[in-house]
mmCIF file of C-alpha atoms in Angstrom:
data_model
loop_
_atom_site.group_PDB
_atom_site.id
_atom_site.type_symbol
_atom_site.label_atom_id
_atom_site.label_comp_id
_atom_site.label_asym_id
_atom_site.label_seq_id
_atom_site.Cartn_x
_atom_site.Cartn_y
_atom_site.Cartn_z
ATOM 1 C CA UNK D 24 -37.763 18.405 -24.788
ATOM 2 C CA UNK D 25 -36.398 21.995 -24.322
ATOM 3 C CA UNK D 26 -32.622 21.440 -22.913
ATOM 4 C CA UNK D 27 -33.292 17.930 -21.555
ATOM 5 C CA UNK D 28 -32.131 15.891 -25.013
ATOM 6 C CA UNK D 29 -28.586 15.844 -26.282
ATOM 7 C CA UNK D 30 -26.764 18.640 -24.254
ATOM 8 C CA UNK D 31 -23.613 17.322 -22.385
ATOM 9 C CA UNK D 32 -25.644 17.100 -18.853
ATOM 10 C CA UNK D 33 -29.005 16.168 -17.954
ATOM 11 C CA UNK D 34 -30.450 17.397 -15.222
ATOM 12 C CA UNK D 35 -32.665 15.922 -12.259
ATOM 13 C CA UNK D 36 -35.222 17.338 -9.721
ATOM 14 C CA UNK D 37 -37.220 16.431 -7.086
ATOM 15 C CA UNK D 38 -40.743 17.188 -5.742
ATOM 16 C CA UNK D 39 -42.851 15.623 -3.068
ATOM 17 C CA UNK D 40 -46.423 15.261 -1.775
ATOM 18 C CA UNK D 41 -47.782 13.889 1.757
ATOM 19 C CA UNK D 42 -50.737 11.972 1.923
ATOM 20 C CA UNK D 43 -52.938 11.157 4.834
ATOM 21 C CA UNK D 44 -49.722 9.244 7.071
ATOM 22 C CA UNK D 45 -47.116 9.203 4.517
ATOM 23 C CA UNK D 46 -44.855 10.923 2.391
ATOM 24 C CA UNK D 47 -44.142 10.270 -0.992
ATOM 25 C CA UNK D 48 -40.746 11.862 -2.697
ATOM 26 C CA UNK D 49 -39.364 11.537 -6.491
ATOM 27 C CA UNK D 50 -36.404 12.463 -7.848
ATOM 28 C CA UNK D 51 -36.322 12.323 -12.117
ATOM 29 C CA UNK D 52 -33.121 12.265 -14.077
ATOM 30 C CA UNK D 53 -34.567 13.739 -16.973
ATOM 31 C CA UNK D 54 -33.589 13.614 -20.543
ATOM 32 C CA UNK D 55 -36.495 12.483 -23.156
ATOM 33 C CA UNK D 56 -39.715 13.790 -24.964
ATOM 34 C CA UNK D 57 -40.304 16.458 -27.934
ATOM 35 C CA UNK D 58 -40.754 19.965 -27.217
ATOM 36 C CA UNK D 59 -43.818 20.212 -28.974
ATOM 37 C CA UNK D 60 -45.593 17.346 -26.676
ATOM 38 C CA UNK D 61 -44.925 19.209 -23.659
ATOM 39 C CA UNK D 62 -47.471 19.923 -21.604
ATOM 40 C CA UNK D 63 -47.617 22.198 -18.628
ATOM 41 C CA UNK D 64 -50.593 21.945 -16.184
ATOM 42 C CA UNK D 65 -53.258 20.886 -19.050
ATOM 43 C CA UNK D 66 -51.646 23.673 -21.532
ATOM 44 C CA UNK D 67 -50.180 22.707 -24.916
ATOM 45 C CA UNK D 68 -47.048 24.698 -24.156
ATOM 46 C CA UNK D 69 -45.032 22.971 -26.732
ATOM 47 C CA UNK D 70 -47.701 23.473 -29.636
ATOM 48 C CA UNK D 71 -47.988 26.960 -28.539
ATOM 49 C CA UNK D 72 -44.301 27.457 -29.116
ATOM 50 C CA UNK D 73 -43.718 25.920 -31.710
ATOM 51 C CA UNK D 74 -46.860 27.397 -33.367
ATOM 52 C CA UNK D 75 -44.825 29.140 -36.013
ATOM 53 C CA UNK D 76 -41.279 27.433 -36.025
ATOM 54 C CA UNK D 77 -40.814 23.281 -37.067
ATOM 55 C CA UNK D 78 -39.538 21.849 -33.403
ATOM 56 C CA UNK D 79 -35.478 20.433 -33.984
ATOM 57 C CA UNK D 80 -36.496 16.805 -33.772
ATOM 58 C CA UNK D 81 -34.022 14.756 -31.376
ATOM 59 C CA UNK D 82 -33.361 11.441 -30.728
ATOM 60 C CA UNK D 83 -35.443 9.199 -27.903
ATOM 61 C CA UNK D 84 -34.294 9.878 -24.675
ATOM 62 C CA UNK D 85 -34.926 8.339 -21.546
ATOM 63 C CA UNK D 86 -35.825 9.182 -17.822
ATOM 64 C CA UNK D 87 -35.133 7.519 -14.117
ATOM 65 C CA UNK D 88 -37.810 8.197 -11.911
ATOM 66 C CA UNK D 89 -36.693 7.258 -8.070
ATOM 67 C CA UNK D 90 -39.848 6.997 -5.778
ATOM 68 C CA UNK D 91 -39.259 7.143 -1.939
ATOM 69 C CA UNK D 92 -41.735 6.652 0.450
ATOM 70 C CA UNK D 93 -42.132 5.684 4.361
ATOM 71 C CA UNK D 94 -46.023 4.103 2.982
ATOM 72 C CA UNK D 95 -45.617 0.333 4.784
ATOM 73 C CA UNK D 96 -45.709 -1.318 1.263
ATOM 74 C CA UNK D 97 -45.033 -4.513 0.120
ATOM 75 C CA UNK D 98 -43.039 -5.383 -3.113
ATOM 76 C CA UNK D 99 -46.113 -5.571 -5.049
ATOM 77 C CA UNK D 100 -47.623 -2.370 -3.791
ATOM 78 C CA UNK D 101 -44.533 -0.655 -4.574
ATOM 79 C CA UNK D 102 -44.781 -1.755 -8.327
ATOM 80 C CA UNK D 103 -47.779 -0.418 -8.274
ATOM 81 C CA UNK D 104 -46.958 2.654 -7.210
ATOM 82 C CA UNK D 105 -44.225 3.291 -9.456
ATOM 83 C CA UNK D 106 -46.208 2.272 -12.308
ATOM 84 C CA UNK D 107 -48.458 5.444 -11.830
ATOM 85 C CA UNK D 108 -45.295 7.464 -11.992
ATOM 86 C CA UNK D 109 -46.047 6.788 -15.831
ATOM 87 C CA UNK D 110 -49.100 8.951 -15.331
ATOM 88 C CA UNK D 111 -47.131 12.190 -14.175
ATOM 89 C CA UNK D 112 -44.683 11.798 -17.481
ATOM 90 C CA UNK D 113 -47.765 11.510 -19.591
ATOM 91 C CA UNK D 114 -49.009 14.271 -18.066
ATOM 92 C CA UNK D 115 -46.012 16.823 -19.709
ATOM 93 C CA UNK D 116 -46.288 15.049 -22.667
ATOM 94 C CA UNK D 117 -44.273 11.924 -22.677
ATOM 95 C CA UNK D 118 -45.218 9.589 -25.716
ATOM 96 C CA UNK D 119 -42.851 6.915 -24.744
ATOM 97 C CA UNK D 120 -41.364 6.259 -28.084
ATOM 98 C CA UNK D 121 -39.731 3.848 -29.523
ATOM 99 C CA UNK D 122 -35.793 3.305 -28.337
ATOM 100 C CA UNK D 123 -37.083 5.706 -25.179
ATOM 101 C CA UNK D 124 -35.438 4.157 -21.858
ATOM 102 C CA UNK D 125 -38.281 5.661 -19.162
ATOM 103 C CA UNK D 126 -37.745 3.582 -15.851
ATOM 104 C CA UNK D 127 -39.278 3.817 -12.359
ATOM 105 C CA UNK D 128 -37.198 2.435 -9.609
ATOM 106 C CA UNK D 129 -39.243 2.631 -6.113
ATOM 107 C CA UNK D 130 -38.187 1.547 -2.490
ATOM 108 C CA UNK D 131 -39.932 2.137 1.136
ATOM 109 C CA UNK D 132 -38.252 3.017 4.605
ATOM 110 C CA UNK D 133 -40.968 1.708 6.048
ATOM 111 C CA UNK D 134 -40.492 -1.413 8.211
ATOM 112 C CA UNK D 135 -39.661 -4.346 6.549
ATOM 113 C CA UNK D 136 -43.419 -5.544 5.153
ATOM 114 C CA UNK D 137 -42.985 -8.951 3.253
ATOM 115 C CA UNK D 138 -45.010 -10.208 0.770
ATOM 116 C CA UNK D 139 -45.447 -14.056 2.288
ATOM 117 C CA UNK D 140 -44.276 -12.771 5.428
ATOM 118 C CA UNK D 141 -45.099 -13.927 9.395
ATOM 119 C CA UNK D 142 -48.736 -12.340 9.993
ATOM 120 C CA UNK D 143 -47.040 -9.316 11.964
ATOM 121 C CA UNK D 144 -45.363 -8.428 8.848
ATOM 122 C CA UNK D 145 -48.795 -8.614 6.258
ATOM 123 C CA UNK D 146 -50.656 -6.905 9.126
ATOM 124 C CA UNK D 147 -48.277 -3.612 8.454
ATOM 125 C CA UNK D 148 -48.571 -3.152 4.418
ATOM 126 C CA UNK D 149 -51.415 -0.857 3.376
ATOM 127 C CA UNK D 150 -54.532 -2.487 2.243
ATOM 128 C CA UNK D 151 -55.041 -1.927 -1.412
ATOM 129 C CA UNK D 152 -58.089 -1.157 -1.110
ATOM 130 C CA UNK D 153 -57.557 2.566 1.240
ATOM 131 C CA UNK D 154 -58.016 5.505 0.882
ATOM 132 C CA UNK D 155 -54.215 6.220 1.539
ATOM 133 C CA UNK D 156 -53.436 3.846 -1.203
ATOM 134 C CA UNK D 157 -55.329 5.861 -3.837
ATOM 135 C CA UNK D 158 -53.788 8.860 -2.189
ATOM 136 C CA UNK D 159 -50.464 7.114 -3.101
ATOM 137 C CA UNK D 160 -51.244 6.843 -6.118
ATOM 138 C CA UNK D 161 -52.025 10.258 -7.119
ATOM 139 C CA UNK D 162 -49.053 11.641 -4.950
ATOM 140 C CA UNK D 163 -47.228 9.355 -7.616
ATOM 141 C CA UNK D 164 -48.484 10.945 -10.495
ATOM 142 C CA UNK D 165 -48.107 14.315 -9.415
ATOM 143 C CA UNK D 166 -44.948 14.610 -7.764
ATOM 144 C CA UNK D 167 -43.199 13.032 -11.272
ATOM 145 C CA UNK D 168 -45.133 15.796 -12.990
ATOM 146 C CA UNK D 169 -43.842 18.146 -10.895
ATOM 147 C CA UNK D 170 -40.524 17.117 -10.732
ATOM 148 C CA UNK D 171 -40.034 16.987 -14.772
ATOM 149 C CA UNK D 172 -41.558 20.593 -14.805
ATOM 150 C CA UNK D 173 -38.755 21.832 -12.348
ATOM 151 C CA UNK D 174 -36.324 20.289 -14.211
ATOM 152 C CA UNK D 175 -37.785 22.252 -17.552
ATOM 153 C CA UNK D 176 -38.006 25.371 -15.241
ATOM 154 C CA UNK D 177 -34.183 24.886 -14.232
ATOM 155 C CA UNK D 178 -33.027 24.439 -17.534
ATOM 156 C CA UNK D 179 -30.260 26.439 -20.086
ATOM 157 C CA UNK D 180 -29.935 25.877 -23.336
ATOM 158 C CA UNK D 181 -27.029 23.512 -23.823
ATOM 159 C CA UNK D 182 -24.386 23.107 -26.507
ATOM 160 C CA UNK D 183 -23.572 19.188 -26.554
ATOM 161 C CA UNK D 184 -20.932 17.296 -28.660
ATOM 162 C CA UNK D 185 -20.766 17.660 -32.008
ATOM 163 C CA UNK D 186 -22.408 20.706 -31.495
ATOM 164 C CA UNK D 187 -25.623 19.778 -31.058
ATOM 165 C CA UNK D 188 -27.754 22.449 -29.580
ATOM 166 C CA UNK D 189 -30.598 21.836 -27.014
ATOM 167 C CA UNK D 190 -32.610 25.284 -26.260
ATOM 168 C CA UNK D 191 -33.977 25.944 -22.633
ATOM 169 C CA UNK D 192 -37.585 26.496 -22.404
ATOM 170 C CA UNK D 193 -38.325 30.313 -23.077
ATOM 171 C CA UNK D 194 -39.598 30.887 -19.276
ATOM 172 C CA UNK D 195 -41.557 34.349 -20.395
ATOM 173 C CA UNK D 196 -42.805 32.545 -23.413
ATOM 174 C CA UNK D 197 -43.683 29.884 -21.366
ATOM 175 C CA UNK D 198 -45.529 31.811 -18.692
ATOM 176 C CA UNK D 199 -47.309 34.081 -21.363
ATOM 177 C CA UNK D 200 -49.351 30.788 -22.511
ATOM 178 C CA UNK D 201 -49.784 29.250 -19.466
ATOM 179 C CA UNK D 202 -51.606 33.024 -18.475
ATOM 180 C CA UNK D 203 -53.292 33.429 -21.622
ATOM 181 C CA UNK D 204 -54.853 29.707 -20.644
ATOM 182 C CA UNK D 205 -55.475 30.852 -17.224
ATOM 183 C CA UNK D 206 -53.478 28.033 -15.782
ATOM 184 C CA UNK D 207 -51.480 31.416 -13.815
#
């Protein structure tokens, strides 16, 4: 994507949501995905910009998503939960390609909640059945989204080695579509 791929830096971001009790935080290292995938709030920002001009292809990238939340989850809630961070990357247009390296690594403050733990312990892990579990869930999804659009927002074009050239999204371009598609 625009400055995220080849430069000599990649760049990370954060975003956040609260549910019902909890809060969910994600921080993305960023540095995968085409620029004519991307996708900004349901708009085909990429296609749009690349409308008239072939898109420099780059290599696969990868991404680190870290998901933080005080949700009382167990180990198998928390996988889970990071698994629906996928859902936010497809969201701006990830494809997951081939050779791509896309990881999400979550963890909980909450108190300690075990998976065959004493009955205090199960007693204090979300049911997976709640509502605040589905509102985990999409709290996922959309903080990763949001994060990997800050990062985009936040980038420069960079000049990595060999001279390989990575160009930071066009922010007036950018906000011209997303108007025209009434997503501003």
């Amino acid at each position: 994507m625009f400055g995220l791929q080849g430069g000599h830096r990649d760049l990370v971001s954060k975003a956040h949501r609260r549910t019902e009790g909890n809060y969910v935080g994600v921080l993305v290292l960023s540095n995968f995905g085409q620029g004519e995938d991307l996708t900004i709030m349901g708009v085909p920002v990429g296609m749009e910009l690349f409308r008239e001009k072939a898109a420099a292809s780059a290599p696969p990238g990868s991404i680190v998503v870290v998901l933080a939340t005080d949700a009382p989850l167990s180990d198998r809630q928390l996988g889970r939960v990071a698994r629906r961070c996928q859902g936010g990357l497809a969201r701006v247009g990830s494809v997951f390609s081939n050779g791509s390296g896309d990881f999400v690594v979550a963890f909980s403050n909450a108190e300690r909640v075990g998976h065959r733990g004493s009955p205090r312990e199960s007693a204090l892990a979300l049911r997976d059945d709640s509502a605040e579990m589905a509102g985990i869930f999409r709290a996922a999804q959309e903080a990763t989204e949001e994060a990997v659009v800050n990062v985009l927002f936040a980038s420069d074009t960079m000049v990595g080695r060999d001279g390989n050239i990575r160009q930071g999204l066009p922010l007036s371009e950018t906000r011209e579509i997303l108007r025209r598609y009434g997503a501003l």
